[in-house]
Coordinates of C-alpha atoms in Angstrom, one line a residue:
M1 CA 113.3 66.3 149.4
Q2 CA 114.3 69.7 147.8
T3 CA 113.3 73.1 149.4
I4 CA 113.6 75.3 146.3
L5 CA 112.6 79.2 147.2
I6 CA 111.8 81.3 144.1
L7 CA 112.3 85.0 144.7
G8 CA 109.7 87.6 142.6
G9 CA 107.4 84.4 143.4
T10 CA 104.4 86.9 141.8
G11 CA 105.8 87.6 138.9
K12 CA 105.5 86.7 135.2
T13 CA 108.8 83.9 135.6
G14 CA 108.8 83.3 139.8
R15 CA 105.0 82.4 139.2
R16 CA 105.6 79.9 136.8
V17 CA 108.7 78.4 138.5
A18 CA 106.4 77.9 141.8
R19 CA 103.7 76.4 139.9
R20 CA 106.3 73.7 137.7
L21 CA 108.4 72.8 141.1
G22 CA 105.5 72.3 142.9
A23 CA 105.7 71.0 146.7
A24 CA 109.4 72.2 146.3
A25 CA 109.1 75.6 145.9
R26 CA 108.6 78.3 148.5
V27 CA 107.4 81.4 147.4
A28 CA 109.6 84.6 149.5
S29 CA 107.0 87.5 149.4
R30 CA 105.3 90.1 152.3
A31 CA 103.0 88.1 153.1
R32 CA 105.4 85.4 154.2
G33 CA 108.0 88.2 156.3
F34 CA 110.6 88.2 153.5
D35 CA 111.9 90.8 151.5
L36 CA 115.2 91.6 149.8
A37 CA 116.0 95.2 151.1
D38 CA 115.3 93.8 154.9
P39 CA 118.4 91.9 155.3
A40 CA 116.9 91.1 159.1
T41 CA 114.3 89.1 156.9
W42 CA 116.2 87.3 155.3
A43 CA 117.9 83.7 157.6
S44 CA 114.0 82.5 158.3
T45 CA 113.4 82.6 154.6
L46 CA 116.3 80.9 153.8
G47 CA 116.1 77.6 156.5
G48 CA 116.4 74.8 155.1
V49 CA 116.7 75.8 151.3
T50 CA 118.8 73.5 148.9
A51 CA 118.4 75.6 146.1
V52 CA 117.0 79.3 145.0
Y53 CA 115.4 81.3 142.1
L54 CA 117.1 85.0 141.9
V55 CA 115.2 87.7 140.6
E56 CA 116.3 91.3 141.3
P57 CA 112.6 93.9 140.7
N58 CA 114.8 96.8 140.8
L59 CA 117.5 96.9 138.7
G60 CA 118.9 100.3 140.9
A61 CA 118.9 98.4 143.8
G62 CA 122.8 98.8 144.5
D63 CA 124.4 95.2 145.8
R64 CA 121.6 93.6 148.3
L65 CA 121.4 90.4 145.4
P66 CA 125.3 89.8 145.5
R67 CA 125.2 89.6 149.6
F68 CA 121.4 88.0 149.0
V69 CA 124.1 85.5 147.1
A70 CA 126.6 85.4 149.9
E71 CA 124.0 83.9 152.3
A72 CA 122.0 81.4 150.8
V73 CA 125.3 79.8 149.9
S74 CA 126.5 79.9 153.4
A75 CA 122.6 79.0 154.9
G76 CA 123.2 75.9 152.7
A77 CA 121.9 76.5 149.4
R78 CA 123.7 74.3 147.0
R79 CA 122.4 75.5 143.7
L80 CA 121.5 79.0 142.8
V81 CA 119.8 80.1 138.9
L82 CA 120.1 83.7 138.2
L83 CA 117.2 85.5 135.8
S84 CA 119.7 88.3 134.5
A85 CA 119.2 90.3 131.3
P86 CA 121.2 90.4 127.4
R87 CA 125.0 91.6 128.3
A88 CA 124.8 91.5 131.5
G89 CA 128.2 89.9 131.3
E90 CA 130.0 94.2 130.7
A91 CA 130.5 96.3 133.5
G92 CA 128.5 99.0 134.2
H93 CA 125.4 97.1 133.2
P94 CA 123.1 97.5 136.5
L95 CA 123.7 93.3 137.2
H96 CA 126.6 92.6 136.8
T97 CA 127.4 92.4 139.9
A98 CA 124.8 90.1 140.6
E99 CA 126.0 87.3 138.2
E100 CA 130.1 87.8 139.3
A101 CA 128.6 86.6 143.1
V102 CA 126.7 83.6 141.0
R103 CA 129.1 82.6 139.2
G104 CA 132.2 82.5 142.4
C105 CA 129.7 81.4 144.5
G106 CA 131.4 77.9 145.3
A107 CA 127.5 76.4 144.6
G108 CA 126.3 75.0 140.9
W109 CA 124.9 77.6 138.9
T110 CA 122.8 78.9 136.0
I111 CA 122.7 82.1 134.2
L112 CA 119.6 83.2 132.3
R113 CA 119.6 85.5 129.5
P114 CA 116.3 86.2 127.9
N115 CA 115.5 89.1 125.6
W116 CA 112.0 91.0 125.8
F117 CA 110.1 88.8 127.3
A118 CA 106.7 88.2 125.0
Q119 CA 104.5 88.8 128.6
N120 CA 105.8 92.7 128.4
F121 CA 102.1 93.0 126.6
S122 CA 99.9 91.7 128.4
E123 CA 101.4 91.3 132.1
G124 CA 103.9 93.7 131.8
P125 CA 105.4 97.0 130.6
W126 CA 103.4 97.5 127.5
A127 CA 100.0 95.3 128.5
A128 CA 98.6 99.4 129.4
G129 CA 98.8 100.1 125.4
I130 CA 98.3 97.0 124.2
R131 CA 94.4 97.5 126.6
D132 CA 94.1 101.3 125.7
G133 CA 94.7 100.8 121.8
A134 CA 98.0 102.2 120.8
L135 CA 101.4 101.2 122.0
T136 CA 104.0 104.3 122.3
L137 CA 107.6 103.0 122.3
P138 CA 111.0 104.3 120.6
A139 CA 111.6 101.2 118.8
G140 CA 111.0 102.2 115.1
E141 CA 111.3 99.5 112.6
G142 CA 113.3 97.1 115.0
R143 CA 112.2 93.1 116.0
A144 CA 113.1 91.2 118.7
P145 CA 112.6 87.8 119.5
F146 CA 110.3 88.1 122.5
V147 CA 110.7 84.2 124.3
D148 CA 107.5 83.5 126.3
A149 CA 108.0 83.9 130.0
E150 CA 106.9 79.6 129.8
D151 CA 110.1 79.2 128.2
I152 CA 111.7 81.1 130.5
A153 CA 110.6 79.4 133.5
E154 CA 110.4 76.3 132.3
V155 CA 114.9 76.6 131.9
A156 CA 114.5 77.8 135.6
A157 CA 112.3 74.7 137.2
A158 CA 114.8 72.6 134.8
A159 CA 118.4 74.6 136.0
L160 CA 116.7 74.1 140.0
T161 CA 116.4 70.8 139.6
D162 CA 119.4 69.0 137.1
D163 CA 122.9 70.0 137.7
R164 CA 123.8 69.0 134.3
H165 CA 122.6 72.7 134.0
D166 CA 125.7 73.7 135.9
G167 CA 128.3 76.1 134.9
Q168 CA 126.0 76.6 131.8
V169 CA 125.1 80.9 130.1
Y170 CA 121.3 80.7 128.5
E171 CA 120.8 83.5 126.5
L172 CA 116.8 82.8 125.8
T173 CA 114.7 84.2 122.2
G174 CA 112.0 83.5 120.8
P175 CA 112.4 80.9 117.3
R176 CA 112.2 85.0 115.5
A177 CA 112.4 88.1 115.5
V178 CA 109.4 90.1 115.7
G179 CA 108.7 93.8 114.9
F180 CA 106.0 96.1 117.3
A181 CA 103.2 96.3 114.6
E182 CA 103.8 93.4 113.1
A183 CA 103.2 92.2 116.7
T184 CA 99.6 94.3 117.4
A185 CA 99.0 93.3 114.3
L186 CA 98.7 90.1 115.6
I187 CA 97.2 90.4 119.4
T188 CA 94.8 92.9 117.0
R189 CA 94.0 89.7 115.2
A190 CA 93.4 87.8 118.5
T191 CA 91.5 90.5 120.5
G192 CA 89.1 91.9 118.1
R193 CA 90.3 95.5 119.2
K194 CA 92.6 97.8 116.3
I195 CA 95.8 98.2 118.7
D196 CA 98.1 100.6 117.3
Y197 CA 101.4 100.7 117.2
L198 CA 103.7 104.2 117.5
D199 CA 106.9 105.7 117.4
V200 CA 108.4 108.0 120.1
A201 CA 111.3 110.8 120.2
P202 CA 113.5 108.4 122.7
E203 CA 114.4 111.6 124.9
A204 CA 110.4 112.0 125.2
F205 CA 109.9 108.4 125.9
V206 CA 112.5 108.5 129.1
E207 CA 110.7 112.3 130.1
R208 CA 107.6 110.0 130.4
Q209 CA 108.7 107.4 132.2
I210 CA 110.6 109.1 134.6
R211 CA 106.6 111.3 135.4
Y212 CA 105.4 107.5 135.5
G213 CA 107.9 107.1 138.4
V214 CA 110.8 105.0 137.3
P215 CA 113.9 106.3 137.9
E216 CA 115.9 107.8 135.5
R217 CA 118.8 106.0 135.4
V218 CA 117.2 102.5 135.4
A219 CA 114.5 104.7 132.5
S220 CA 117.3 105.6 130.3
L221 CA 118.5 102.1 130.5
L222 CA 115.0 100.7 129.0
T223 CA 114.9 103.5 126.4
G224 CA 118.5 102.4 124.8
L225 CA 117.5 99.0 124.9
L226 CA 114.2 100.1 122.5
V227 CA 116.8 102.3 120.7
D228 CA 119.0 99.6 120.3
L229 CA 116.2 97.5 118.7
R230 CA 115.7 101.0 116.7
D231 CA 119.1 101.3 114.8
G232 CA 119.0 97.2 114.5
R233 CA 120.5 95.6 117.0
G234 CA 118.9 93.2 119.8
A235 CA 117.7 90.9 117.0
D236 CA 119.5 88.3 116.9
L237 CA 118.3 84.6 117.7
A238 CA 120.1 82.4 120.0
D239 CA 119.8 78.5 121.1
G240 CA 119.9 78.9 125.0
V241 CA 115.8 77.2 124.9
Q242 CA 116.8 74.3 122.7
R243 CA 119.5 73.8 124.4
A244 CA 118.6 73.4 127.7
L245 CA 115.4 71.8 127.1
G246 CA 116.4 69.9 123.7
R247 CA 113.2 71.3 122.3
P248 CA 112.4 74.3 120.2
P249 CA 111.2 78.0 122.1
R250 CA 107.6 78.8 121.6
S251 CA 106.9 81.6 118.8
F252 CA 105.0 84.2 119.6
E253 CA 102.3 83.4 118.1
D254 CA 101.4 80.4 120.5
F255 CA 101.8 83.4 122.9
V256 CA 99.5 85.7 121.5
A257 CA 96.8 82.5 120.4
T258 CA 97.0 80.9 124.4
T259 CA 97.6 84.7 126.2
A260 CA 93.7 86.2 128.4
W261 CA 94.2 89.1 126.6
A262 CA 92.6 91.9 128.5
A263 CA 90.0 94.8 127.5
P264 CA 89.6 98.4 127.7
G265 CA 89.6 98.5 131.8
Q266 CA 90.4 95.3 132.9
T267 CA 93.9 94.0 134.0
V268 CA 94.6 89.9 133.1
A269 CA 96.8 88.7 136.4

């Protein structure tokens, strides 16, 4: 019987991975005595673990994930799956050292590099704008091949339980690039509530993120990724879902149609 540790087990992908793994999943959480920021809590959580789904929720957290990788392998984990990001293979990216640690860990490994999550509109940083009727981003007319978190989780679950995915780096996207104006129009039709997309200057967006408590380095990184979309970059499609699962990725239209959209003043877990 495998025991698979899920970091970020209540997050967008983690809880979906745990649901697919069922009884094999061990969700790491503060409620269960685990804190990624506190190495003293790691050993007890890693006991008996055969595989780990790795997520770094704080891009400004330094090298704690590489240190956790080393301890997980020392504790007996034989397979690691890292939720990474596009361009994390480049030096200087906040997840680059985590990727390098996973590649050199001595266990089986798989790296997932998903594009922008479709669920950012429903559960993530853009959900408040969708609920309030105005999504404001510095992305201009840029487009992105939004990938459904259900697809990411299915790839992760497969990689955690099947060694044919060892040594693979999967770039994960949806089947086509969608602009933010089109995305909000699709959500408008699905919810019956008018939702506008408003372009904003990058500098103003960085300042707003910092006011909300986002570290300046992270705010600048995320803004830069959105500006890349504005400038026509980041819209390329990848075949990671097809390679990993043998089927096409879910479309943005499918995501919109199957999502429970929160009304103003409400949230959806």
